mmCIF file of C-alpha atoms in Angstrom:
data_model
loop_
_atom_site.group_PDB
_atom_site.id
_atom_site.type_symbol
_atom_site.label_atom_id
_atom_site.label_comp_id
_atom_site.label_asym_id
_atom_site.label_seq_id
_atom_site.Cartn_x
_atom_site.Cartn_y
_atom_site.Cartn_z
ATOM 1 C CA MET A 641 10.101 -55.107 -177.233
ATOM 2 C CA SER A 642 12.051 -52.130 -175.137
ATOM 3 C CA GLU A 643 11.555 -53.136 -171.122
ATOM 4 C CA ASP A 644 9.104 -50.011 -170.413
ATOM 5 C CA GLN A 645 7.080 -51.568 -173.263
ATOM 6 C CA PHE A 646 7.342 -55.162 -171.550
ATOM 7 C CA GLU A 647 6.274 -53.594 -167.693
ATOM 8 C CA ASP A 648 3.265 -52.000 -169.618
ATOM 9 C CA GLU A 649 2.167 -55.103 -171.296
ATOM 10 C CA LEU A 650 2.510 -57.087 -167.875
ATOM 11 C CA ASP A 651 0.900 -54.136 -166.166
ATOM 12 C CA GLY A 652 -2.178 -54.336 -168.344
ATOM 13 C CA ASN A 653 -2.716 -57.963 -167.660
ATOM 14 C CA LEU A 654 -2.618 -57.779 -164.515
ATOM 15 C CA SER A 655 -5.624 -57.318 -161.994
ATOM 16 C CA ASN A 656 -5.475 -54.441 -159.377
ATOM 17 C CA ASP A 657 -7.895 -56.195 -157.082
ATOM 18 C CA THR A 658 -5.732 -59.715 -157.041
ATOM 19 C CA ARG A 659 -5.787 -61.396 -154.171
ATOM 20 C CA HIS A 660 -2.612 -63.082 -154.560
ATOM 21 C CA PRO A 661 -0.320 -62.226 -151.771
ATOM 22 C CA MET A 662 2.939 -63.686 -154.343
ATOM 23 C CA ALA A 663 1.876 -61.418 -157.113
ATOM 24 C CA ARG A 664 1.316 -57.753 -155.194
ATOM 25 C CA ARG A 665 4.902 -59.079 -153.792
ATOM 26 C CA PHE A 666 6.807 -58.931 -157.076
ATOM 27 C CA ARG A 667 4.432 -57.324 -159.621
ATOM 28 C CA GLY A 668 3.688 -59.794 -161.014
ATOM 29 C CA TYR A 669 6.465 -61.809 -161.166
ATOM 30 C CA LEU A 670 6.843 -65.036 -159.769
ATOM 31 C CA PRO A 671 10.352 -65.711 -158.632
ATOM 32 C CA VAL A 672 11.749 -69.702 -159.973
ATOM 33 C CA VAL A 673 15.452 -70.115 -158.930
ATOM 34 C CA VAL A 674 17.179 -71.290 -161.925
ATOM 35 C CA ASP A 675 20.656 -73.046 -161.941
ATOM 36 C CA VAL A 676 22.656 -74.928 -164.895
ATOM 37 C CA GLU A 677 25.767 -76.050 -165.130
ATOM 38 C CA CYS A 678 27.709 -75.957 -168.585
ATOM 39 C CA GLY A 679 30.774 -77.378 -170.658
ATOM 40 C CA GLY A 680 32.141 -73.458 -171.030
ATOM 41 C CA PHE A 681 31.207 -69.669 -170.290
ATOM 42 C CA ASN A 682 30.054 -69.175 -174.107
ATOM 43 C CA CYS A 683 25.952 -69.364 -174.112
ATOM 44 C CA THR A 684 25.866 -69.571 -177.683
ATOM 45 C CA THR A 685 28.836 -72.692 -178.380
ATOM 46 C CA ASP A 686 29.256 -74.441 -175.555
ATOM 47 C CA ALA A 687 27.348 -77.623 -173.785
ATOM 48 C CA LEU A 688 24.325 -77.075 -171.287
ATOM 49 C CA LEU A 689 25.192 -80.293 -169.153
ATOM 50 C CA GLU A 690 22.823 -79.704 -166.116
ATOM 51 C CA ILE A 691 20.221 -77.239 -165.510
ATOM 52 C CA ALA A 692 17.896 -77.334 -162.627
ATOM 53 C CA ALA A 693 14.888 -74.866 -160.950
ATOM 54 C CA VAL A 694 13.177 -74.512 -157.770
ATOM 55 C CA THR A 695 9.946 -72.837 -157.673
ATOM 56 C CA ILE A 696 8.921 -70.317 -154.777
ATOM 57 C CA GLY A 697 6.110 -70.154 -152.339
ATOM 58 C CA MET A 698 4.893 -67.684 -149.699
ATOM 59 C CA ASP A 699 3.194 -69.005 -146.834
ATOM 60 C CA GLU A 700 0.154 -67.594 -145.015
ATOM 61 C CA GLN A 701 2.403 -65.013 -143.189
ATOM 62 C CA GLY A 702 3.960 -63.416 -146.731
ATOM 63 C CA LEU A 703 7.183 -65.602 -145.751
ATOM 64 C CA LEU A 704 8.805 -67.356 -149.325
ATOM 65 C CA PHE A 705 9.873 -70.960 -149.217
ATOM 66 C CA PRO A 706 11.974 -73.097 -151.714
ATOM 67 C CA GLU A 707 8.690 -75.449 -153.036
ATOM 68 C CA HIS A 708 9.203 -77.439 -155.848
ATOM 69 C CA THR A 709 13.025 -78.795 -157.385
ATOM 70 C CA HIS A 710 12.982 -79.820 -161.032
ATOM 71 C CA PHE A 711 16.588 -81.370 -162.278
ATOM 72 C CA PHE A 712 17.806 -82.568 -165.634
ATOM 73 C CA ARG A 713 21.170 -83.882 -166.622
ATOM 74 C CA VAL A 714 20.705 -82.340 -170.327
ATOM 75 C CA GLU A 715 22.374 -84.118 -173.817
ATOM 76 C CA PRO A 716 25.175 -81.782 -175.079
ATOM 77 C CA PHE A 717 23.793 -80.062 -178.694
ATOM 78 C CA ALA A 718 24.985 -81.021 -181.719
ATOM 79 C CA GLY A 719 28.361 -79.840 -182.355
ATOM 80 C CA ALA A 720 28.878 -78.328 -178.554
ATOM 81 C CA ASN A 721 31.701 -77.701 -177.066
ATOM 82 C CA ILE A 722 32.914 -78.631 -173.941
ATOM 83 C CA GLU A 723 35.756 -77.748 -172.136
ATOM 84 C CA ALA A 724 37.856 -80.356 -170.117
ATOM 85 C CA ALA A 725 38.287 -77.853 -167.307
ATOM 86 C CA ALA A 726 34.832 -77.034 -167.260
ATOM 87 C CA LEU A 727 33.956 -81.169 -166.736
ATOM 88 C CA GLU A 728 36.915 -81.162 -163.745
ATOM 89 C CA PHE A 729 35.283 -78.058 -162.220
ATOM 90 C CA THR A 730 31.911 -79.697 -161.775
ATOM 91 C CA GLY A 731 32.779 -83.523 -161.665
ATOM 92 C CA ILE A 732 29.982 -84.205 -164.514
ATOM 93 C CA LYS A 733 31.451 -87.818 -166.233
ATOM 94 C CA LEU A 734 29.462 -87.305 -169.272
ATOM 95 C CA ASP A 735 29.959 -91.330 -170.303
ATOM 96 C CA HIS A 736 28.454 -92.574 -166.463
ATOM 97 C CA PRO A 737 25.958 -95.215 -166.946
ATOM 98 C CA LEU A 738 23.570 -94.109 -164.588
ATOM 99 C CA ARG A 739 23.769 -90.183 -165.749
ATOM 100 C CA MET A 740 20.751 -90.465 -168.145
ATOM 101 C CA ALA A 741 20.791 -87.227 -169.700
ATOM 102 C CA VAL A 742 17.586 -85.998 -172.012
ATOM 103 C CA ALA A 743 17.501 -83.670 -174.677
ATOM 104 C CA GLU A 744 17.527 -80.053 -173.914
ATOM 105 C CA SER A 745 13.693 -79.772 -175.450
ATOM 106 C CA HIS A 746 12.231 -82.187 -173.304
ATOM 107 C CA ALA A 747 14.327 -80.876 -169.920
ATOM 108 C CA LEU A 748 12.901 -77.376 -171.135
ATOM 109 C CA GLY A 749 9.525 -78.698 -171.318
ATOM 110 C CA GLU A 750 9.229 -80.491 -167.769
ATOM 111 C CA ILE A 751 10.160 -77.455 -165.518
ATOM 112 C CA PHE A 752 7.863 -74.999 -168.761
ATOM 113 C CA ARG A 753 4.854 -77.098 -167.231
ATOM 114 C CA SER A 754 6.127 -76.783 -163.687
ATOM 115 C CA VAL A 755 6.644 -72.775 -163.697
ATOM 116 C CA ARG A 756 3.320 -72.487 -165.387
ATOM 117 C CA LYS A 757 1.749 -74.230 -162.963
ATOM 118 C CA SER A 758 3.037 -72.332 -160.289
ATOM 119 C CA LEU A 759 2.383 -69.415 -161.933
ATOM 120 C CA LYS A 760 -1.589 -70.164 -162.140
ATOM 121 C CA ALA A 761 -1.326 -70.990 -158.342
ATOM 122 C CA ASN A 762 0.197 -67.981 -157.194
ATOM 123 C CA GLY A 763 -1.930 -65.101 -160.050
ATOM 124 C CA CYS A 764 1.246 -64.382 -162.091
ATOM 125 C CA LYS A 765 1.678 -63.906 -164.990
ATOM 126 C CA ARG A 766 5.534 -64.201 -165.972
ATOM 127 C CA ALA A 767 8.427 -66.254 -164.175
ATOM 128 C CA ILE A 768 11.445 -63.985 -163.694
ATOM 129 C CA LEU A 769 14.652 -65.944 -163.016
ATOM 130 C CA VAL A 770 16.603 -65.747 -160.045
ATOM 131 C CA GLY A 771 20.346 -66.613 -160.136
ATOM 132 C CA HIS A 772 23.966 -66.710 -158.362
ATOM 133 C CA ASN A 773 25.518 -64.318 -161.203
ATOM 134 C CA SER A 774 21.979 -64.500 -162.360
ATOM 135 C CA SER A 775 23.064 -63.277 -165.923
ATOM 136 C CA PHE A 776 24.917 -66.384 -166.855
ATOM 137 C CA ASP A 777 22.201 -68.728 -166.095
ATOM 138 C CA LEU A 778 19.338 -66.582 -168.218
ATOM 139 C CA GLY A 779 22.025 -66.456 -170.607
ATOM 140 C CA PHE A 780 22.281 -70.381 -171.089
ATOM 141 C CA LEU A 781 18.983 -70.750 -170.439
ATOM 142 C CA ASN A 782 18.279 -68.383 -173.277
ATOM 143 C CA ALA A 783 20.530 -70.104 -175.667
ATOM 144 C CA ALA A 784 18.776 -72.803 -174.996
ATOM 145 C CA ILE A 785 14.975 -71.991 -175.907
ATOM 146 C CA ALA A 786 16.008 -70.222 -179.216
ATOM 147 C CA ARG A 787 18.099 -73.579 -179.675
ATOM 148 C CA CYS A 788 14.355 -75.842 -179.058
ATOM 149 C CA ASP A 789 12.595 -72.904 -180.955
ATOM 150 C CA ILE A 790 10.103 -72.791 -178.115
ATOM 151 C CA LYS A 791 7.681 -69.710 -178.530
ATOM 152 C CA ARG A 792 6.292 -69.753 -174.885
ATOM 153 C CA ASN A 793 8.926 -68.567 -172.308
ATOM 154 C CA PRO A 794 7.500 -68.068 -169.269
ATOM 155 C CA PHE A 795 10.712 -66.311 -168.542
ATOM 156 C CA HIS A 796 10.936 -62.089 -168.414
ATOM 157 C CA PRO A 797 13.815 -62.571 -171.290
ATOM 158 C CA PHE A 798 16.051 -60.164 -169.980
ATOM 159 C CA SER A 799 15.720 -58.963 -165.674
ATOM 160 C CA SER A 800 16.477 -61.493 -163.111
ATOM 161 C CA PHE A 801 17.148 -61.370 -159.704
ATOM 162 C CA ASP A 802 20.826 -61.922 -158.350
ATOM 163 C CA THR A 803 21.688 -63.686 -154.938
ATOM 164 C CA ALA A 804 25.412 -62.184 -155.471
ATOM 165 C CA THR A 805 24.324 -58.585 -155.722
ATOM 166 C CA LEU A 806 21.323 -59.142 -152.995
ATOM 167 C CA ALA A 807 24.202 -61.420 -150.494
ATOM 168 C CA GLY A 808 26.474 -58.451 -150.999
ATOM 169 C CA LEU A 809 23.885 -56.010 -149.797
ATOM 170 C CA ALA A 810 22.588 -58.144 -146.378
ATOM 171 C CA TYR A 811 25.679 -59.930 -145.730
ATOM 172 C CA GLY A 812 29.072 -58.667 -147.618
ATOM 173 C CA GLN A 813 29.357 -61.964 -149.535
ATOM 174 C CA THR A 814 29.162 -62.440 -152.820
ATOM 175 C CA VAL A 815 30.390 -66.222 -152.868
ATOM 176 C CA LEU A 816 27.735 -68.759 -152.914
ATOM 177 C CA ALA A 817 29.139 -70.239 -150.283
ATOM 178 C CA LYS A 818 30.293 -68.008 -147.751
ATOM 179 C CA ALA A 819 27.145 -66.125 -148.150
ATOM 180 C CA CYS A 820 24.874 -69.496 -147.108
ATOM 181 C CA GLN A 821 26.927 -69.325 -144.063
ATOM 182 C CA ALA A 822 27.177 -66.178 -143.703
ATOM 183 C CA ALA A 823 23.026 -66.494 -143.444
ATOM 184 C CA GLY A 824 22.805 -69.463 -141.172
ATOM 185 C CA ILE A 825 22.181 -71.543 -144.364
ATOM 186 C CA ASP A 826 24.432 -75.495 -144.162
ATOM 187 C CA PHE A 827 26.823 -75.457 -147.202
ATOM 188 C CA ASP A 828 28.732 -78.458 -148.138
ATOM 189 C CA GLY A 829 31.514 -77.536 -150.495
ATOM 190 C CA ARG A 830 31.594 -81.505 -151.554
ATOM 191 C CA GLU A 831 27.894 -81.701 -153.128
ATOM 192 C CA ALA A 832 28.574 -77.974 -155.068
ATOM 193 C CA HIS A 833 28.696 -76.933 -158.808
ATOM 194 C CA SER A 834 25.585 -79.682 -158.892
ATOM 195 C CA ALA A 835 22.899 -78.007 -160.834
ATOM 196 C CA ARG A 836 20.654 -79.010 -158.594
ATOM 197 C CA TYR A 837 22.425 -78.536 -154.697
ATOM 198 C CA ASP A 838 23.365 -75.283 -155.930
ATOM 199 C CA THR A 839 19.991 -74.350 -157.071
ATOM 200 C CA GLU A 840 18.222 -75.519 -153.715
ATOM 201 C CA LYS A 841 20.764 -73.745 -151.526
ATOM 202 C CA THR A 842 20.533 -70.309 -153.807
ATOM 203 C CA ALA A 843 16.913 -70.638 -153.322
ATOM 204 C CA GLU A 844 17.472 -70.769 -149.628
ATOM 205 C CA LEU A 845 19.502 -67.706 -149.383
ATOM 206 C CA PHE A 846 16.845 -65.944 -151.812
ATOM 207 C CA CYS A 847 14.331 -67.049 -149.062
ATOM 208 C CA GLY A 848 16.264 -66.011 -146.633
ATOM 209 C CA ILE A 849 17.315 -62.414 -147.457
ATOM 210 C CA VAL A 850 13.691 -61.730 -148.391
ATOM 211 C CA ASN A 851 12.333 -62.915 -145.577
ATOM 212 C CA ARG A 852 14.740 -61.162 -143.590
ATOM 213 C CA TRP A 853 13.933 -58.131 -145.205
ATOM 214 C CA LYS A 854 10.454 -58.172 -144.484
ATOM 215 C CA GLU A 855 10.127 -59.107 -141.242
ATOM 216 C CA MET A 856 12.641 -55.483 -140.805
ATOM 217 C CA GLY A 857 9.658 -53.694 -142.538
ATOM 218 C CA GLY A 858 11.021 -52.951 -145.232
ATOM 219 C CA TRP A 859 7.907 -54.725 -147.049
ATOM 220 C CA GLU A 860 4.428 -53.578 -145.582
ATOM 221 C CA ASP A 861 2.287 -54.393 -148.081
ATOM 222 C CA TYR A 862 1.525 -58.386 -147.555
ATOM 223 C CA GLU A 863 -2.357 -57.773 -146.669
ATOM 224 C CA SER A 864 -3.265 -54.430 -148.282
#
């Protein structure tokens, strides 16, 4: 399916008189922030070790806020490659007795269940992944979906919102820690490279950039 066909299909499923402000804001898409920690850079061969997702809400003034966080430590799939350098970088200890990892299918099933609930609550038809260098996270998400043979993927399969790009535009910074600092968001480098922490900080950054744009007059049809 081409991008135009995908967009036309989405438009055909949306009511023109929808009252949901989130659906109006992003053309029927619900932003969901996702971060993954992995055993390397190759999404087809390297293990998915952690995944977190933050759904985004909108208040009565049309401002975005991080809503619910979902986080799972993930068991490496059979035959997965795990680079020692990746574990050293993330600090993940696969043999930690409190790691309590779950199968990929369980982690994705729980996250997707929450995403579908948020889609319904906001009158949206599809989620769109938000990530810092989002193509990396989307690649690993799609690879895990394929391995688990999940038929009902709530996310757009190839489009995403990249906060590295957005932060480069808004603040002249593309590194997450520096972008958060420029945006006035607390960032603890000791907590970085945890999927939960990075996802929550990315969600704060995304909401801050979108809200700042609205406050500057960049999006005026909240009440339309």
